[in-house]
Short mmCIF file of C-alpha atoms and ligand atoms in Angstrom, two decimals:
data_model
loop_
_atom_site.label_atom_id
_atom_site.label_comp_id
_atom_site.label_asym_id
_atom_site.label_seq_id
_atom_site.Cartn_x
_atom_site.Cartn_y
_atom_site.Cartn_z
CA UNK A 1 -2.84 30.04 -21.81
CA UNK A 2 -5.73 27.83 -22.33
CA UNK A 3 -8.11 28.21 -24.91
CA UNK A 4 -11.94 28.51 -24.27
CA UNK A 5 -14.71 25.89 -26.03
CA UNK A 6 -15.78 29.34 -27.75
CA UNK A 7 -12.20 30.05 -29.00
CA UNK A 8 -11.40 26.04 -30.07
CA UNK A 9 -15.12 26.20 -32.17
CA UNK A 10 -13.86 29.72 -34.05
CA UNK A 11 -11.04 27.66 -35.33
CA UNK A 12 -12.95 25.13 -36.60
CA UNK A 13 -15.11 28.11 -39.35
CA UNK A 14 -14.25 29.96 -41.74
CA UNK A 15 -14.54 34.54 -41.35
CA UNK A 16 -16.22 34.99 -45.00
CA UNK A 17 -18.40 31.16 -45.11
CA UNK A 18 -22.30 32.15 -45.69
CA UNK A 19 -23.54 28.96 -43.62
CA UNK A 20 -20.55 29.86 -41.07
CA UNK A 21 -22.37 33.04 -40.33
CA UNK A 22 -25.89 31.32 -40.51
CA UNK A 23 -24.48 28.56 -37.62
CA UNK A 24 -22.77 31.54 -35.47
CA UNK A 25 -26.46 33.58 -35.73
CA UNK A 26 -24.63 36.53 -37.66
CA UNK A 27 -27.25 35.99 -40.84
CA UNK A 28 -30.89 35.17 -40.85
CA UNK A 29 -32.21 32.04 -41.55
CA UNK A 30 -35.40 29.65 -41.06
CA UNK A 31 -34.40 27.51 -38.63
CA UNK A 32 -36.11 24.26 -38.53
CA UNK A 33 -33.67 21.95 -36.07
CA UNK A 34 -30.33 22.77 -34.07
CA UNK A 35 -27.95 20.66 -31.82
CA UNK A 36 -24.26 20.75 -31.37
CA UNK A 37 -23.29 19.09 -34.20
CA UNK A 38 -25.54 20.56 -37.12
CA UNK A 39 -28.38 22.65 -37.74
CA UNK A 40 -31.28 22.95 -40.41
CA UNK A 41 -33.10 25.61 -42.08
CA UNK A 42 -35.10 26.52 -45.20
CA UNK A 43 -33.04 26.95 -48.05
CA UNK A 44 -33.45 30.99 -49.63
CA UNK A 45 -34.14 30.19 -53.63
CA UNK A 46 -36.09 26.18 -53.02
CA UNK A 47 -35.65 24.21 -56.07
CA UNK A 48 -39.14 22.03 -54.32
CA UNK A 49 -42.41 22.20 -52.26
CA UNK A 50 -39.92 21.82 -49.67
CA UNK A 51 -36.03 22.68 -49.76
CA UNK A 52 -34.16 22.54 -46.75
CA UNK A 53 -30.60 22.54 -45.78
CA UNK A 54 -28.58 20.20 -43.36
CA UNK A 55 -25.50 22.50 -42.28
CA UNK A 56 -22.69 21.06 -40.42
CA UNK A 57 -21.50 23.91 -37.37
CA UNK A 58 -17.96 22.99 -38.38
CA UNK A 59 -16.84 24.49 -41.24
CA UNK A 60 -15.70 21.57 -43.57
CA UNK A 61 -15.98 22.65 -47.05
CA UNK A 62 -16.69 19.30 -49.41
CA UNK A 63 -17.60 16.12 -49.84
CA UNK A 64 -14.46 14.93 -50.54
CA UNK A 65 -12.63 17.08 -47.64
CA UNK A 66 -14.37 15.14 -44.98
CA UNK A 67 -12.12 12.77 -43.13
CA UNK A 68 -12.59 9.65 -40.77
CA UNK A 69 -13.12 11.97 -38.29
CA UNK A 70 -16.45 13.06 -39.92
CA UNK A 71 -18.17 9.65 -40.10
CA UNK A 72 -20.07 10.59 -36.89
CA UNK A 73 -20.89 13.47 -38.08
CA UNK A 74 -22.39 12.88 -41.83
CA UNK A 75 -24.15 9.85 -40.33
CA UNK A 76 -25.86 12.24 -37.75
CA UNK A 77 -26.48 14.23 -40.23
CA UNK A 78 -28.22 11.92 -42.53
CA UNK A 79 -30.67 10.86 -39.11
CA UNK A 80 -30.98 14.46 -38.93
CA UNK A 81 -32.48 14.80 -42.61
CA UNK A 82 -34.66 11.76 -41.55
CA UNK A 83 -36.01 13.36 -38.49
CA UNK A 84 -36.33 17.06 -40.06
CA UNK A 85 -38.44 15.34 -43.11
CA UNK A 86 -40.86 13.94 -40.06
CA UNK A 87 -40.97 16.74 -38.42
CA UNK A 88 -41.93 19.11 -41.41
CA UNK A 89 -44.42 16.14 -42.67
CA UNK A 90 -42.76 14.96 -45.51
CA UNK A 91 -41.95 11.48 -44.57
CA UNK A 92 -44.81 9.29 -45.68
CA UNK A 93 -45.06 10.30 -49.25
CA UNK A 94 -41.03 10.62 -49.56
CA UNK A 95 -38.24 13.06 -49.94
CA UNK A 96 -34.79 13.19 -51.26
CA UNK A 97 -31.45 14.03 -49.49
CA UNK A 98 -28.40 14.95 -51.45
CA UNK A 99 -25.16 16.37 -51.21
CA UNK A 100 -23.78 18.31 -54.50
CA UNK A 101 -20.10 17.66 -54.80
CA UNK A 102 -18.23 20.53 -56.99
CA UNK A 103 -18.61 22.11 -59.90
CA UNK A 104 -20.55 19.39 -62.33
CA UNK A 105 -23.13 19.15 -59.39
CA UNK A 106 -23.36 22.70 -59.40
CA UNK A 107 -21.66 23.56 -55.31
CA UNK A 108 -22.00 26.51 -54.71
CA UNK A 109 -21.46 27.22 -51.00
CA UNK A 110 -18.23 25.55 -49.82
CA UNK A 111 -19.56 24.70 -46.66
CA UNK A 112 -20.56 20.58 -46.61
CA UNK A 113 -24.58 20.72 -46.62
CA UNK A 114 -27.67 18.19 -46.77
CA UNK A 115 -30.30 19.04 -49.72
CA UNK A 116 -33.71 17.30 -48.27
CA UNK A 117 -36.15 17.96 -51.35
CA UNK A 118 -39.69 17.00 -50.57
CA UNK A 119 -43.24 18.10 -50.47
CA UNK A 120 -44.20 16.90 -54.16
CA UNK A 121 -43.09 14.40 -56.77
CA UNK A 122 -39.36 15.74 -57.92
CA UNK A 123 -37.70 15.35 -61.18
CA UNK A 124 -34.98 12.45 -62.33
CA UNK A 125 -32.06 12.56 -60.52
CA UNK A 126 -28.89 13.55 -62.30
CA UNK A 127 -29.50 14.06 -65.55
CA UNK A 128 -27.08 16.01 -67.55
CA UNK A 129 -27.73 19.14 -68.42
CA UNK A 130 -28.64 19.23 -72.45
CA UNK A 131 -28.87 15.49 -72.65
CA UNK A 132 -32.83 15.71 -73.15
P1 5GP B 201 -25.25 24.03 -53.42
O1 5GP B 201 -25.59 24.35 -54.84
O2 5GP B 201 -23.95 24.65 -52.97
O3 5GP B 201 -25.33 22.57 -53.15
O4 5GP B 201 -26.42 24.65 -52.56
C1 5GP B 201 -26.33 25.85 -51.89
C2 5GP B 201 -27.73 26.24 -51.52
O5 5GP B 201 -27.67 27.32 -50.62
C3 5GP B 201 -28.58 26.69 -52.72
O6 5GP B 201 -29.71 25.85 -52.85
C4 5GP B 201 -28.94 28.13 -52.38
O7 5GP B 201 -30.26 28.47 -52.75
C5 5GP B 201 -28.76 28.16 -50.86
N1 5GP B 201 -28.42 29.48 -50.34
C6 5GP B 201 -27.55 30.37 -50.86
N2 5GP B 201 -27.48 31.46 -50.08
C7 5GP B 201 -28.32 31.25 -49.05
C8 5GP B 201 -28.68 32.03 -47.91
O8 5GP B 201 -28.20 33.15 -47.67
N3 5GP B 201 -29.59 31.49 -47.05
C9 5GP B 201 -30.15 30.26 -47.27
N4 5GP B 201 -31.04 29.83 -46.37
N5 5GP B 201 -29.84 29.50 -48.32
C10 5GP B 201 -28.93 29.99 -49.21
ZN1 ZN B 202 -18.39 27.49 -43.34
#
């Protein structure tokens, strides 16, 4: 029996993954961009002026779980934060993109994601938490 493109994708998410559900239309979300390798929307709680997420369609959980095979994919994914910034007209002044990695970062969703953090001057980047 051969499988379906609809049946190969399923494999490739996880049932109970928030951004799985966001990608497969089964939660709401503010969706800015879509193709078939990603998609971008506002994130729920922004931490800036503007706070939106870069969200793979396959689940892959971290960082550090992404392979060889994901090189395409984070690169696109990068041009993708580049383009959404344009689009949303954030590019001229500046923006950030940035990926938190585990718990010192402060992950929360284990599905791999793109901050872009724009619209206004943001704060330092990475500095630890009590230092100051
Ligand atoms: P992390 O800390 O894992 O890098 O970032 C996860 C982000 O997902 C957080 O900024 C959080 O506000 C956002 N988030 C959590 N739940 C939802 C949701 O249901 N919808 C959207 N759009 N963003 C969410
Ligand atoms: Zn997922």
């Amino acid at each position: 029996m051969s499988w379906s493109a609809e049946e190969e994708r399923n494999q490739l998410r996880e049932q109970d993954c928030l951004f799985c559900k966001i990608v497969h239309g089964e939660m709401p979300s503010t969706e800015l961009y879509s193709d078939e390798q990603c998609m971008a929307f506002n994130d729920i709680n922004p931490v800036a002026n503007v706070h939106v997420l870069i969200v793979p369609r396959d689940h892959v959980t971290h960082l550090t779980a992404a392979t060889e095979q994901h090189e395409q994919l984070m690169g696109h994914m990068l041009r993708v934060g580049a383009r959404v910034a344009k689009q949303i007209g954030i590019s001229d002044n500046g923006y950030r993109l940035a990926i938190n990695q585990g718990v010192d970062a402060g992950q929360i969703v284990d599905h791999l994601h793109i901050h872009v953090l724009g619209g206004g001057q943001l704060d330092n980047l990475g500095t630890p938490r009590g230092s100051m």
